[in-house]
Each structure stands twice: as C-alpha cells, then as structure tokens.
Amino acid sequence: MEPQNSPAATEATAYGHVPGAVSVRLAVDSPEQMRALGRRLAAALRPGDLVMLTGELGAGKTTLTRGLGEGLGVRGAVTSPTFVIARVHPPLSGGPALVHVDAYRLGGGLDEMEDLDLDVSLPESVVVVEWGDGKVEELSDDRLQVFIDRAVGDTDDERRTVTLVGVGARWAGLRNDSWAPWG
C-alpha cells in the first residue's frame, strides 16, 4: 500500500463533505492489506470515535472492520452485521468496545437509528457504521469517513482505493505520512 497525493479540501469536496476536512488516499492491493489498514487505523482510534464506511457491496468494508477489531483487541469474530443491524464486540482488555453497524437496510436518518442507542454507545466505544452516509453524521461533529472504491474498468478484483476523510478538529492532523509504511 502506497499513499497517493490528494489535496485535502478538493478531495473532501469531491465526496460532498465539509470544506476544510482533511483526507488521505491509499492504494490497497489485497484483503490482507485492507485488514492491515484496519489494524493501523485502530491504533489511532479512541472511545467516542465515529467511523463511517462507504463502498459498494464486496468493497472491503467488513474486511477493514475485522482489522479494526484485531487492532482494538475485541472479543468475537467480526462479521457483517447485515441481518442483525448492529453487533457489539466487548474489549478483551481495557480498550474500547467496537460497535459495528450495518445501516444498509435502514432507510431514514438518525431518527430511524435511535433504537440502536448509538448516541449512548458512542462515548465509551468506537462506533463503525457501514452505509451510514446521510444517516449518522449527527452523532458527532468529528468523524472519520472511509471511502473504498474499485477503479472503473479495473480487472484486478483485489485493488482498492481507500480515501480517509477526517471531519472535525479530532482529525485535523490526518496526513499521508501518518499511514506509511504498511505491514
């Protein structure tokens, strides 16, 4: 995985997010590298962090979350919560729990997600929401948005472009050299 140059304001605006957000773009060449990215991101996460994952079906959102779970040291296998909507993975030691949400089947915004009590879980957990765009932004002014894309016409099924967009003061220090080298 090699960091790729990405002008922060342009990248954030291209994804329709707040001006001034900072971003990093990475090339990920395999599921193993996607998990390694998750482990690396986990080292930067703390209780109260909201991570939103966006990508097509099969893009690698759950694979990235598996790496987050490994890096956070949580209990239980991290699998897609599609049919249960949310899974809570308690920490094995003193770290934060991982709350893994799949909002794919949920239609509305935060109102429809209130039953999940994410606002209650957020302060002591790391909350990761797949398909959360337009649904959970109100949970926190600070969030890390992760976009996972396959290049159009790319014949390599494993190569992905991952764009990390840090929104808010919490992520102001996000920069390319924070994420290299991998592995």
Short mmCIF file of N, CA and C in Angstrom, two decimals:
data_model
loop_
_atom_site.label_atom_id
_atom_site.label_comp_id
_atom_site.label_asym_id
_atom_site.label_seq_id
_atom_site.Cartn_x
_atom_site.Cartn_y
_atom_site.Cartn_z
N MET A 1 0.84 -1.18 0.00
CA MET A 1 0.00 0.00 0.00
C MET A 1 0.87 1.23 0.00
N GLU A 2 0.63 2.09 -0.92
CA GLU A 2 1.39 3.33 -1.01
C GLU A 2 0.45 4.51 -0.91
N PRO A 3 0.76 5.49 -0.06
CA PRO A 3 -0.06 6.70 -0.04
C PRO A 3 0.01 7.39 -1.40
N GLN A 4 -1.11 7.96 -1.81
CA GLN A 4 -1.16 8.72 -3.04
C GLN A 4 -1.48 10.16 -2.68
N ASN A 5 -0.90 11.12 -3.38
CA ASN A 5 -1.17 12.52 -3.10
C ASN A 5 -2.64 12.83 -3.34
N SER A 6 -3.19 13.66 -2.44
CA SER A 6 -4.58 14.02 -2.52
C SER A 6 -4.80 15.36 -1.85
N PRO A 7 -5.13 16.40 -2.60
CA PRO A 7 -5.37 17.70 -1.98
C PRO A 7 -6.59 17.61 -1.07
N ALA A 8 -6.41 17.90 0.20
CA ALA A 8 -7.43 17.68 1.23
C ALA A 8 -8.77 18.34 0.92
N ALA A 9 -8.79 19.63 0.71
CA ALA A 9 -10.07 20.31 0.52
C ALA A 9 -10.76 19.82 -0.75
N THR A 10 -10.00 19.61 -1.82
CA THR A 10 -10.57 19.14 -3.07
C THR A 10 -11.16 17.75 -2.89
N GLU A 11 -10.43 16.87 -2.23
CA GLU A 11 -10.90 15.51 -2.01
C GLU A 11 -12.17 15.50 -1.19
N ALA A 12 -12.18 16.25 -0.08
CA ALA A 12 -13.36 16.29 0.78
C ALA A 12 -14.55 16.84 0.00
N THR A 13 -14.34 17.87 -0.78
CA THR A 13 -15.42 18.46 -1.56
C THR A 13 -15.90 17.48 -2.62
N ALA A 14 -14.97 16.75 -3.23
CA ALA A 14 -15.34 15.78 -4.26
C ALA A 14 -16.29 14.73 -3.70
N TYR A 15 -16.13 14.37 -2.45
CA TYR A 15 -17.01 13.39 -1.83
C TYR A 15 -18.23 14.05 -1.21
N GLY A 16 -18.39 15.38 -1.37
CA GLY A 16 -19.57 16.05 -0.88
C GLY A 16 -19.53 16.32 0.61
N HIS A 17 -18.37 16.47 1.18
CA HIS A 17 -18.26 16.68 2.61
C HIS A 17 -17.82 18.09 2.91
N VAL A 18 -17.77 18.39 4.17
CA VAL A 18 -17.47 19.74 4.61
C VAL A 18 -16.14 20.26 4.11
N PRO A 19 -16.13 21.48 3.61
CA PRO A 19 -14.86 22.09 3.22
C PRO A 19 -13.95 22.17 4.44
N GLY A 20 -12.68 22.00 4.21
CA GLY A 20 -11.73 22.06 5.31
C GLY A 20 -11.46 20.70 5.93
N ALA A 21 -12.25 19.68 5.56
CA ALA A 21 -11.95 18.33 6.03
C ALA A 21 -10.62 17.92 5.41
N VAL A 22 -9.90 17.05 6.10
CA VAL A 22 -8.61 16.61 5.57
C VAL A 22 -8.74 15.18 5.07
N SER A 23 -7.94 14.83 4.07
CA SER A 23 -8.07 13.50 3.51
C SER A 23 -6.73 12.89 3.15
N VAL A 24 -6.75 11.58 3.09
CA VAL A 24 -5.60 10.78 2.69
C VAL A 24 -6.13 9.72 1.73
N ARG A 25 -5.41 9.48 0.65
CA ARG A 25 -5.81 8.46 -0.32
C ARG A 25 -4.73 7.39 -0.36
N LEU A 26 -5.17 6.12 -0.30
CA LEU A 26 -4.25 4.98 -0.27
C LEU A 26 -4.65 3.94 -1.30
N ALA A 27 -3.67 3.24 -1.84
CA ALA A 27 -3.92 2.09 -2.70
C ALA A 27 -3.77 0.84 -1.83
N VAL A 28 -4.78 -0.01 -1.87
CA VAL A 28 -4.78 -1.25 -1.10
C VAL A 28 -4.88 -2.40 -2.10
N ASP A 29 -3.93 -3.32 -2.06
CA ASP A 29 -3.82 -4.34 -3.10
C ASP A 29 -4.36 -5.72 -2.74
N SER A 30 -4.81 -5.93 -1.50
CA SER A 30 -5.28 -7.26 -1.13
C SER A 30 -6.13 -7.17 0.13
N PRO A 31 -6.92 -8.22 0.40
CA PRO A 31 -7.67 -8.25 1.66
C PRO A 31 -6.74 -8.18 2.88
N GLU A 32 -5.56 -8.78 2.78
CA GLU A 32 -4.61 -8.73 3.90
C GLU A 32 -4.18 -7.29 4.17
N GLN A 33 -3.95 -6.53 3.10
CA GLN A 33 -3.59 -5.12 3.28
C GLN A 33 -4.76 -4.31 3.83
N MET A 34 -5.99 -4.68 3.46
CA MET A 34 -7.17 -3.98 3.99
C MET A 34 -7.27 -4.22 5.50
N ARG A 35 -7.01 -5.46 5.93
CA ARG A 35 -7.01 -5.74 7.37
C ARG A 35 -5.87 -5.02 8.06
N ALA A 36 -4.71 -4.96 7.42
CA ALA A 36 -3.57 -4.23 8.00
C ALA A 36 -3.91 -2.75 8.15
N LEU A 37 -4.61 -2.19 7.17
CA LEU A 37 -5.06 -0.80 7.28
C LEU A 37 -5.99 -0.64 8.48
N GLY A 38 -6.89 -1.60 8.66
CA GLY A 38 -7.78 -1.57 9.82
C GLY A 38 -7.01 -1.59 11.13
N ARG A 39 -6.01 -2.45 11.21
CA ARG A 39 -5.19 -2.51 12.44
C ARG A 39 -4.47 -1.19 12.67
N ARG A 40 -3.96 -0.61 11.59
CA ARG A 40 -3.25 0.67 11.70
C ARG A 40 -4.20 1.79 12.15
N LEU A 41 -5.39 1.82 11.57
CA LEU A 41 -6.39 2.81 11.97
C LEU A 41 -6.79 2.63 13.43
N ALA A 42 -6.92 1.38 13.87
CA ALA A 42 -7.32 1.10 15.25
C ALA A 42 -6.37 1.74 16.24
N ALA A 43 -5.09 1.80 15.90
CA ALA A 43 -4.10 2.41 16.79
C ALA A 43 -4.38 3.90 16.99
N ALA A 44 -5.07 4.53 16.04
CA ALA A 44 -5.37 5.96 16.14
C ALA A 44 -6.74 6.23 16.77
N LEU A 45 -7.54 5.18 16.95
CA LEU A 45 -8.90 5.36 17.45
C LEU A 45 -8.95 5.38 18.97
N ARG A 46 -9.98 6.04 19.48
CA ARG A 46 -10.19 6.12 20.93
C ARG A 46 -11.70 6.11 21.20
N PRO A 47 -12.08 5.86 22.44
CA PRO A 47 -13.52 5.87 22.76
C PRO A 47 -14.15 7.19 22.31
N GLY A 48 -15.34 7.08 21.73
CA GLY A 48 -16.05 8.25 21.25
C GLY A 48 -15.88 8.49 19.76
N ASP A 49 -15.00 7.74 19.11
CA ASP A 49 -14.78 7.94 17.68
C ASP A 49 -15.89 7.30 16.85
N LEU A 50 -16.30 8.02 15.83
CA LEU A 50 -17.27 7.53 14.86
C LEU A 50 -16.54 7.35 13.54
N VAL A 51 -16.66 6.14 12.97
CA VAL A 51 -16.04 5.82 11.68
C VAL A 51 -17.17 5.40 10.74
N MET A 52 -17.27 6.08 9.62
CA MET A 52 -18.29 5.76 8.62
C MET A 52 -17.62 5.14 7.41
N LEU A 53 -18.12 3.97 6.98
CA LEU A 53 -17.54 3.25 5.84
C LEU A 53 -18.50 3.29 4.66
N THR A 54 -17.98 3.66 3.50
CA THR A 54 -18.78 3.72 2.29
C THR A 54 -18.06 2.97 1.18
N GLY A 55 -18.81 2.13 0.47
CA GLY A 55 -18.27 1.38 -0.65
C GLY A 55 -19.32 0.43 -1.17
N GLU A 56 -19.14 -0.04 -2.39
CA GLU A 56 -20.07 -0.99 -2.98
C GLU A 56 -20.11 -2.28 -2.18
N LEU A 57 -21.13 -3.10 -2.44
CA LEU A 57 -21.17 -4.43 -1.84
C LEU A 57 -19.89 -5.15 -2.23
N GLY A 58 -19.22 -5.77 -1.27
CA GLY A 58 -17.99 -6.50 -1.54
C GLY A 58 -16.76 -5.65 -1.66
N ALA A 59 -16.86 -4.37 -1.34
CA ALA A 59 -15.70 -3.47 -1.49
C ALA A 59 -14.61 -3.73 -0.46
N GLY A 60 -14.98 -4.23 0.71
CA GLY A 60 -13.99 -4.48 1.75
C GLY A 60 -14.29 -3.79 3.07
N LYS A 61 -15.52 -3.30 3.24
CA LYS A 61 -15.88 -2.60 4.48
C LYS A 61 -15.76 -3.52 5.69
N THR A 62 -16.30 -4.71 5.60
CA THR A 62 -16.23 -5.63 6.73
C THR A 62 -14.80 -6.14 6.93
N THR A 63 -14.06 -6.33 5.86
CA THR A 63 -12.65 -6.73 5.98
C THR A 63 -11.87 -5.67 6.73
N LEU A 64 -12.08 -4.41 6.40
CA LEU A 64 -11.44 -3.31 7.13
C LEU A 64 -11.85 -3.34 8.60
N THR A 65 -13.13 -3.58 8.86
CA THR A 65 -13.61 -3.62 10.24
C THR A 65 -13.02 -4.79 11.01
N ARG A 66 -12.77 -5.91 10.34
CA ARG A 66 -12.07 -7.03 11.00
C ARG A 66 -10.71 -6.58 11.50
N GLY A 67 -9.99 -5.84 10.66
CA GLY A 67 -8.69 -5.30 11.07
C GLY A 67 -8.83 -4.34 12.23
N LEU A 68 -9.87 -3.51 12.22
CA LEU A 68 -10.12 -2.61 13.35
C LEU A 68 -10.32 -3.41 14.63
N GLY A 69 -11.13 -4.47 14.53
CA GLY A 69 -11.37 -5.31 15.70
C GLY A 69 -10.10 -5.96 16.21
N GLU A 70 -9.26 -6.45 15.30
CA GLU A 70 -7.98 -7.03 15.70
C GLU A 70 -7.12 -5.99 16.39
N GLY A 71 -7.05 -4.80 15.81
CA GLY A 71 -6.22 -3.74 16.37
C GLY A 71 -6.72 -3.24 17.71
N LEU A 72 -8.05 -3.21 17.88
CA LEU A 72 -8.62 -2.77 19.15
C LEU A 72 -8.58 -3.87 20.21
N GLY A 73 -8.39 -5.11 19.78
CA GLY A 73 -8.35 -6.23 20.72
C GLY A 73 -9.72 -6.53 21.30
N VAL A 74 -10.70 -6.75 20.42
CA VAL A 74 -12.05 -7.02 20.89
C VAL A 74 -12.37 -8.51 20.81
N ARG A 75 -13.39 -8.90 21.54
CA ARG A 75 -13.81 -10.29 21.62
C ARG A 75 -14.75 -10.63 20.46
N GLY A 76 -14.62 -11.82 19.97
CA GLY A 76 -15.53 -12.32 18.95
C GLY A 76 -15.07 -12.01 17.54
N ALA A 77 -15.50 -12.87 16.63
CA ALA A 77 -15.18 -12.68 15.22
C ALA A 77 -15.99 -11.52 14.67
N VAL A 78 -15.36 -10.64 13.94
CA VAL A 78 -16.06 -9.51 13.32
C VAL A 78 -16.60 -9.99 11.99
N THR A 79 -17.92 -10.05 11.90
CA THR A 79 -18.60 -10.45 10.68
C THR A 79 -19.59 -9.35 10.31
N SER A 80 -20.11 -9.42 9.10
CA SER A 80 -21.05 -8.40 8.66
C SER A 80 -22.31 -8.45 9.51
N PRO A 81 -22.74 -7.29 10.04
CA PRO A 81 -23.95 -7.27 10.86
C PRO A 81 -25.22 -7.02 10.04
N THR A 82 -25.20 -7.36 8.74
CA THR A 82 -26.31 -7.02 7.85
C THR A 82 -27.66 -7.47 8.40
N PHE A 83 -27.77 -8.67 8.89
CA PHE A 83 -29.07 -9.19 9.30
C PHE A 83 -29.44 -8.84 10.73
N VAL A 84 -28.47 -8.47 11.54
CA VAL A 84 -28.77 -8.07 12.93
C VAL A 84 -28.64 -6.56 13.10
N ILE A 85 -28.24 -5.85 12.10
CA ILE A 85 -28.05 -4.40 12.04
C ILE A 85 -26.84 -3.95 12.84
N ALA A 86 -26.66 -4.44 14.07
CA ALA A 86 -25.53 -3.98 14.89
C ALA A 86 -24.99 -5.11 15.75
N ARG A 87 -23.69 -5.14 15.91
CA ARG A 87 -23.02 -6.09 16.80
C ARG A 87 -22.10 -5.30 17.72
N VAL A 88 -22.07 -5.70 18.97
CA VAL A 88 -21.16 -5.08 19.94
C VAL A 88 -20.08 -6.10 20.26
N HIS A 89 -18.82 -5.70 20.09
CA HIS A 89 -17.68 -6.55 20.41
C HIS A 89 -16.99 -5.94 21.62
N PRO A 90 -17.15 -6.56 22.80
CA PRO A 90 -16.51 -6.02 24.00
C PRO A 90 -15.00 -6.16 23.92
N PRO A 91 -14.28 -5.30 24.63
CA PRO A 91 -12.81 -5.39 24.62
C PRO A 91 -12.34 -6.60 25.41
N LEU A 92 -11.22 -7.17 24.99
CA LEU A 92 -10.60 -8.26 25.76
C LEU A 92 -9.83 -7.71 26.94
N SER A 93 -9.36 -6.47 26.83
CA SER A 93 -8.65 -5.83 27.94
C SER A 93 -9.27 -4.46 28.17
N GLY A 94 -8.48 -3.47 28.48
CA GLY A 94 -9.01 -2.18 28.89
C GLY A 94 -9.40 -1.22 27.78
N GLY A 95 -9.36 -1.62 26.53
CA GLY A 95 -9.67 -0.70 25.44
C GLY A 95 -11.17 -0.52 25.25
N PRO A 96 -11.54 0.25 24.23
CA PRO A 96 -12.96 0.47 23.97
C PRO A 96 -13.61 -0.72 23.26
N ALA A 97 -14.92 -0.84 23.44
CA ALA A 97 -15.69 -1.81 22.68
C ALA A 97 -15.79 -1.33 21.24
N LEU A 98 -16.05 -2.26 20.33
CA LEU A 98 -16.30 -1.94 18.93
C LEU A 98 -17.79 -2.18 18.68
N VAL A 99 -18.51 -1.15 18.27
CA VAL A 99 -19.90 -1.29 17.86
C VAL A 99 -19.90 -1.22 16.34
N HIS A 100 -20.30 -2.32 15.71
CA HIS A 100 -20.25 -2.44 14.24
C HIS A 100 -21.69 -2.45 13.73
N VAL A 101 -22.04 -1.43 12.96
CA VAL A 101 -23.40 -1.24 12.48
C VAL A 101 -23.44 -1.33 10.97
N ASP A 102 -24.46 -1.99 10.44
CA ASP A 102 -24.70 -2.02 9.00
C ASP A 102 -26.04 -1.33 8.76
N ALA A 103 -26.00 -0.12 8.23
CA ALA A 103 -27.21 0.67 8.02
C ALA A 103 -27.80 0.48 6.63
N TYR A 104 -27.35 -0.52 5.90
CA TYR A 104 -27.76 -0.73 4.51
C TYR A 104 -29.28 -0.83 4.37
N ARG A 105 -29.92 -1.58 5.25
CA ARG A 105 -31.36 -1.81 5.15
C ARG A 105 -32.19 -0.74 5.86
N LEU A 106 -31.53 0.20 6.52
CA LEU A 106 -32.26 1.27 7.19
C LEU A 106 -32.46 2.42 6.22
N GLY A 107 -33.67 2.94 6.16
CA GLY A 107 -33.97 3.96 5.18
C GLY A 107 -33.69 5.38 5.62
N GLY A 108 -34.23 5.78 6.76
CA GLY A 108 -34.18 7.18 7.17
C GLY A 108 -32.87 7.59 7.77
N GLY A 109 -32.89 8.76 8.36
CA GLY A 109 -31.71 9.31 9.01
C GLY A 109 -31.56 8.80 10.42
N LEU A 110 -31.04 9.66 11.27
CA LEU A 110 -30.75 9.29 12.65
C LEU A 110 -31.99 8.85 13.41
N ASP A 111 -33.17 9.41 13.07
CA ASP A 111 -34.40 9.03 13.77
C ASP A 111 -34.65 7.53 13.71
N GLU A 112 -34.46 6.94 12.54
CA GLU A 112 -34.69 5.50 12.38
C GLU A 112 -33.65 4.68 13.14
N MET A 113 -32.49 5.26 13.39
CA MET A 113 -31.42 4.54 14.06
C MET A 113 -31.45 4.71 15.58
N GLU A 114 -32.39 5.52 16.10
CA GLU A 114 -32.43 5.77 17.54
C GLU A 114 -32.56 4.50 18.36
N ASP A 115 -33.29 3.51 17.85
CA ASP A 115 -33.46 2.26 18.59
C ASP A 115 -32.14 1.55 18.85
N LEU A 116 -31.12 1.86 18.08
CA LEU A 116 -29.81 1.24 18.28
C LEU A 116 -29.03 1.89 19.42
N ASP A 117 -29.50 3.03 19.93
CA ASP A 117 -28.85 3.75 21.04
C ASP A 117 -27.38 4.05 20.75
N LEU A 118 -27.07 4.39 19.52
CA LEU A 118 -25.68 4.70 19.18
C LEU A 118 -25.17 5.91 19.94
N ASP A 119 -26.06 6.87 20.22
CA ASP A 119 -25.63 8.05 20.96
C ASP A 119 -25.22 7.69 22.38
N VAL A 120 -25.79 6.62 22.93
CA VAL A 120 -25.41 6.14 24.26
C VAL A 120 -24.10 5.36 24.19
N SER A 121 -23.93 4.56 23.14
CA SER A 121 -22.74 3.72 22.99
C SER A 121 -21.50 4.52 22.62
N LEU A 122 -21.68 5.61 21.90
CA LEU A 122 -20.54 6.33 21.31
C LEU A 122 -19.50 6.79 22.32
N PRO A 123 -19.85 7.38 23.45
CA PRO A 123 -18.80 7.92 24.33
C PRO A 123 -17.79 6.88 24.84
N GLU A 124 -18.22 5.63 25.03
CA GLU A 124 -17.28 4.64 25.57
C GLU A 124 -16.83 3.61 24.54
N SER A 125 -17.25 3.76 23.31
CA SER A 125 -16.95 2.78 22.27
C SER A 125 -16.38 3.46 21.03
N VAL A 126 -15.87 2.63 20.14
CA VAL A 126 -15.59 3.05 18.77
C VAL A 126 -16.77 2.53 17.96
N VAL A 127 -17.48 3.42 17.30
CA VAL A 127 -18.66 3.04 16.52
C VAL A 127 -18.30 3.10 15.04
N VAL A 128 -18.45 1.96 14.36
CA VAL A 128 -18.18 1.85 12.93
C VAL A 128 -19.50 1.58 12.23
N VAL A 129 -19.86 2.44 11.28
CA VAL A 129 -21.13 2.31 10.58
C VAL A 129 -20.88 2.14 9.09
N GLU A 130 -21.28 0.97 8.57
CA GLU A 130 -21.26 0.75 7.13
C GLU A 130 -22.55 1.34 6.57
N TRP A 131 -22.46 1.97 5.39
CA TRP A 131 -23.63 2.55 4.71
C TRP A 131 -24.27 3.65 5.56
N GLY A 132 -23.49 4.41 6.28
CA GLY A 132 -24.03 5.41 7.20
C GLY A 132 -24.23 6.79 6.62
N ASP A 133 -23.79 7.03 5.37
CA ASP A 133 -23.93 8.37 4.78
C ASP A 133 -25.38 8.84 4.83
N GLY A 134 -25.58 10.05 5.33
CA GLY A 134 -26.91 10.63 5.42
C GLY A 134 -27.74 10.08 6.57
N LYS A 135 -27.14 9.24 7.41
CA LYS A 135 -27.90 8.61 8.49
C LYS A 135 -27.33 8.87 9.87
N VAL A 136 -26.01 9.00 10.00
CA VAL A 136 -25.42 9.08 11.35
C VAL A 136 -24.51 10.28 11.58
N GLU A 137 -24.40 11.16 10.61
CA GLU A 137 -23.49 12.30 10.75
C GLU A 137 -23.79 13.14 11.99
N GLU A 138 -25.06 13.18 12.39
CA GLU A 138 -25.47 13.98 13.54
C GLU A 138 -24.96 13.43 14.87
N LEU A 139 -24.47 12.21 14.87
CA LEU A 139 -23.95 11.63 16.11
C LEU A 139 -22.73 12.37 16.64
N SER A 140 -21.92 12.91 15.74
CA SER A 140 -20.68 13.55 16.17
C SER A 140 -20.22 14.59 15.16
N ASP A 141 -19.71 15.71 15.67
CA ASP A 141 -19.12 16.72 14.78
C ASP A 141 -17.80 16.22 14.21
N ASP A 142 -17.16 15.29 14.91
CA ASP A 142 -15.88 14.72 14.49
C ASP A 142 -16.11 13.29 14.04
N ARG A 143 -15.65 12.96 12.86
CA ARG A 143 -15.81 11.59 12.38
C ARG A 143 -14.75 11.30 11.33
N LEU A 144 -14.46 10.03 11.16
CA LEU A 144 -13.57 9.58 10.10
C LEU A 144 -14.43 8.87 9.07
N GLN A 145 -14.45 9.39 7.86
CA GLN A 145 -15.21 8.76 6.80
C GLN A 145 -14.22 8.04 5.89
N VAL A 146 -14.54 6.78 5.61
CA VAL A 146 -13.67 5.92 4.81
C VAL A 146 -14.43 5.51 3.56
N PHE A 147 -13.88 5.87 2.41
CA PHE A 147 -14.48 5.53 1.13
C PHE A 147 -13.60 4.47 0.47
N ILE A 148 -14.22 3.35 0.08
CA ILE A 148 -13.48 2.25 -0.55
C ILE A 148 -14.01 2.10 -1.97
N ASP A 149 -13.11 2.27 -2.95
CA ASP A 149 -13.51 2.24 -4.35
C ASP A 149 -12.63 1.29 -5.15
N ARG A 150 -13.25 0.67 -6.15
CA ARG A 150 -12.52 -0.05 -7.19
C ARG A 150 -12.39 0.88 -8.37
N ALA A 151 -11.26 0.85 -9.03
CA ALA A 151 -11.09 1.69 -10.22
C ALA A 151 -12.04 1.22 -11.31
N VAL A 152 -12.63 2.16 -12.01
CA VAL A 152 -13.54 1.83 -13.10
C VAL A 152 -12.77 1.07 -14.16
N GLY A 153 -13.29 -0.09 -14.54
CA GLY A 153 -12.64 -0.89 -15.55
C GLY A 153 -11.45 -1.68 -15.05
N ASP A 154 -11.19 -1.63 -13.73
CA ASP A 154 -10.05 -2.35 -13.17
C ASP A 154 -10.34 -3.84 -13.21
N THR A 155 -9.44 -4.61 -13.78
CA THR A 155 -9.63 -6.05 -13.87
C THR A 155 -9.06 -6.77 -12.65
N ASP A 156 -8.35 -6.05 -11.80
CA ASP A 156 -7.78 -6.63 -10.59
C ASP A 156 -8.82 -6.54 -9.48
N ASP A 157 -9.43 -7.67 -9.14
CA ASP A 157 -10.51 -7.68 -8.15
C ASP A 157 -10.07 -7.25 -6.76
N GLU A 158 -8.78 -7.33 -6.47
CA GLU A 158 -8.34 -7.04 -5.11
C GLU A 158 -7.94 -5.58 -4.91
N ARG A 159 -7.50 -4.88 -5.91
CA ARG A 159 -7.03 -3.49 -5.75
C ARG A 159 -8.19 -2.57 -5.42
N ARG A 160 -7.98 -1.76 -4.38
CA ARG A 160 -8.95 -0.76 -3.96
C ARG A 160 -8.24 0.57 -3.74
N THR A 161 -8.98 1.64 -3.89
CA THR A 161 -8.51 2.95 -3.48
C THR A 161 -9.30 3.31 -2.23
N VAL A 162 -8.60 3.57 -1.15
CA VAL A 162 -9.25 3.91 0.11
C VAL A 162 -8.95 5.38 0.38
N THR A 163 -10.00 6.15 0.60
CA THR A 163 -9.85 7.56 0.92
C THR A 163 -10.36 7.78 2.34
N LEU A 164 -9.49 8.26 3.20
CA LEU A 164 -9.84 8.60 4.57
C LEU A 164 -10.13 10.10 4.61
N VAL A 165 -11.31 10.48 5.05
CA VAL A 165 -11.67 11.89 5.16
C VAL A 165 -11.96 12.18 6.62
N GLY A 166 -11.10 13.00 7.22
CA GLY A 166 -11.27 13.38 8.61
C GLY A 166 -12.08 14.65 8.71
N VAL A 167 -13.19 14.58 9.44
CA VAL A 167 -14.08 15.72 9.61
C VAL A 167 -14.00 16.17 11.06
N GLY A 168 -13.75 17.44 11.27
CA GLY A 168 -13.73 18.00 12.62
C GLY A 168 -12.33 18.08 13.20
N ALA A 169 -12.24 18.75 14.33
CA ALA A 169 -10.95 19.01 14.99
C ALA A 169 -10.22 17.73 15.36
N ARG A 170 -10.95 16.68 15.72
CA ARG A 170 -10.33 15.42 16.12
C ARG A 170 -9.39 14.88 15.04
N TRP A 171 -9.72 15.10 13.78
CA TRP A 171 -8.97 14.51 12.68
C TRP A 171 -8.13 15.53 11.93
N ALA A 172 -7.93 16.70 12.49
CA ALA A 172 -7.19 17.77 11.81
C ALA A 172 -5.76 17.37 11.46
N GLY A 173 -5.16 16.44 12.19
CA GLY A 173 -3.78 16.03 11.94
C GLY A 173 -3.63 14.91 10.94
N LEU A 174 -4.72 14.45 10.35
CA LEU A 174 -4.66 13.37 9.37
C LEU A 174 -3.83 13.80 8.17
N ARG A 175 -2.84 12.98 7.82
CA ARG A 175 -1.98 13.31 6.68
C ARG A 175 -1.39 12.03 6.11
N ASN A 176 -0.92 12.10 4.88
CA ASN A 176 -0.42 10.91 4.18
C ASN A 176 0.66 10.17 4.94
N ASP A 177 1.64 10.89 5.49
CA ASP A 177 2.77 10.19 6.09
C ASP A 177 2.42 9.52 7.42
N SER A 178 1.21 9.71 7.92
CA SER A 178 0.78 9.03 9.14
C SER A 178 0.50 7.55 8.89
N TRP A 179 0.31 7.15 7.65
CA TRP A 179 -0.18 5.81 7.35
C TRP A 179 0.82 4.94 6.60
N ALA A 180 2.04 5.40 6.43
CA ALA A 180 3.05 4.60 5.75
C ALA A 180 4.23 4.40 6.69
N PRO A 181 4.95 3.34 6.64
CA PRO A 181 4.72 2.19 5.77
C PRO A 181 3.71 1.22 6.38
N TRP A 182 3.19 0.34 5.54
CA TRP A 182 2.23 -0.67 5.98
C TRP A 182 2.94 -1.98 6.24
N GLY A 183 2.14 -2.87 6.89
CA GLY A 183 2.60 -4.24 7.04
C GLY A 183 3.38 -4.48 8.20
#
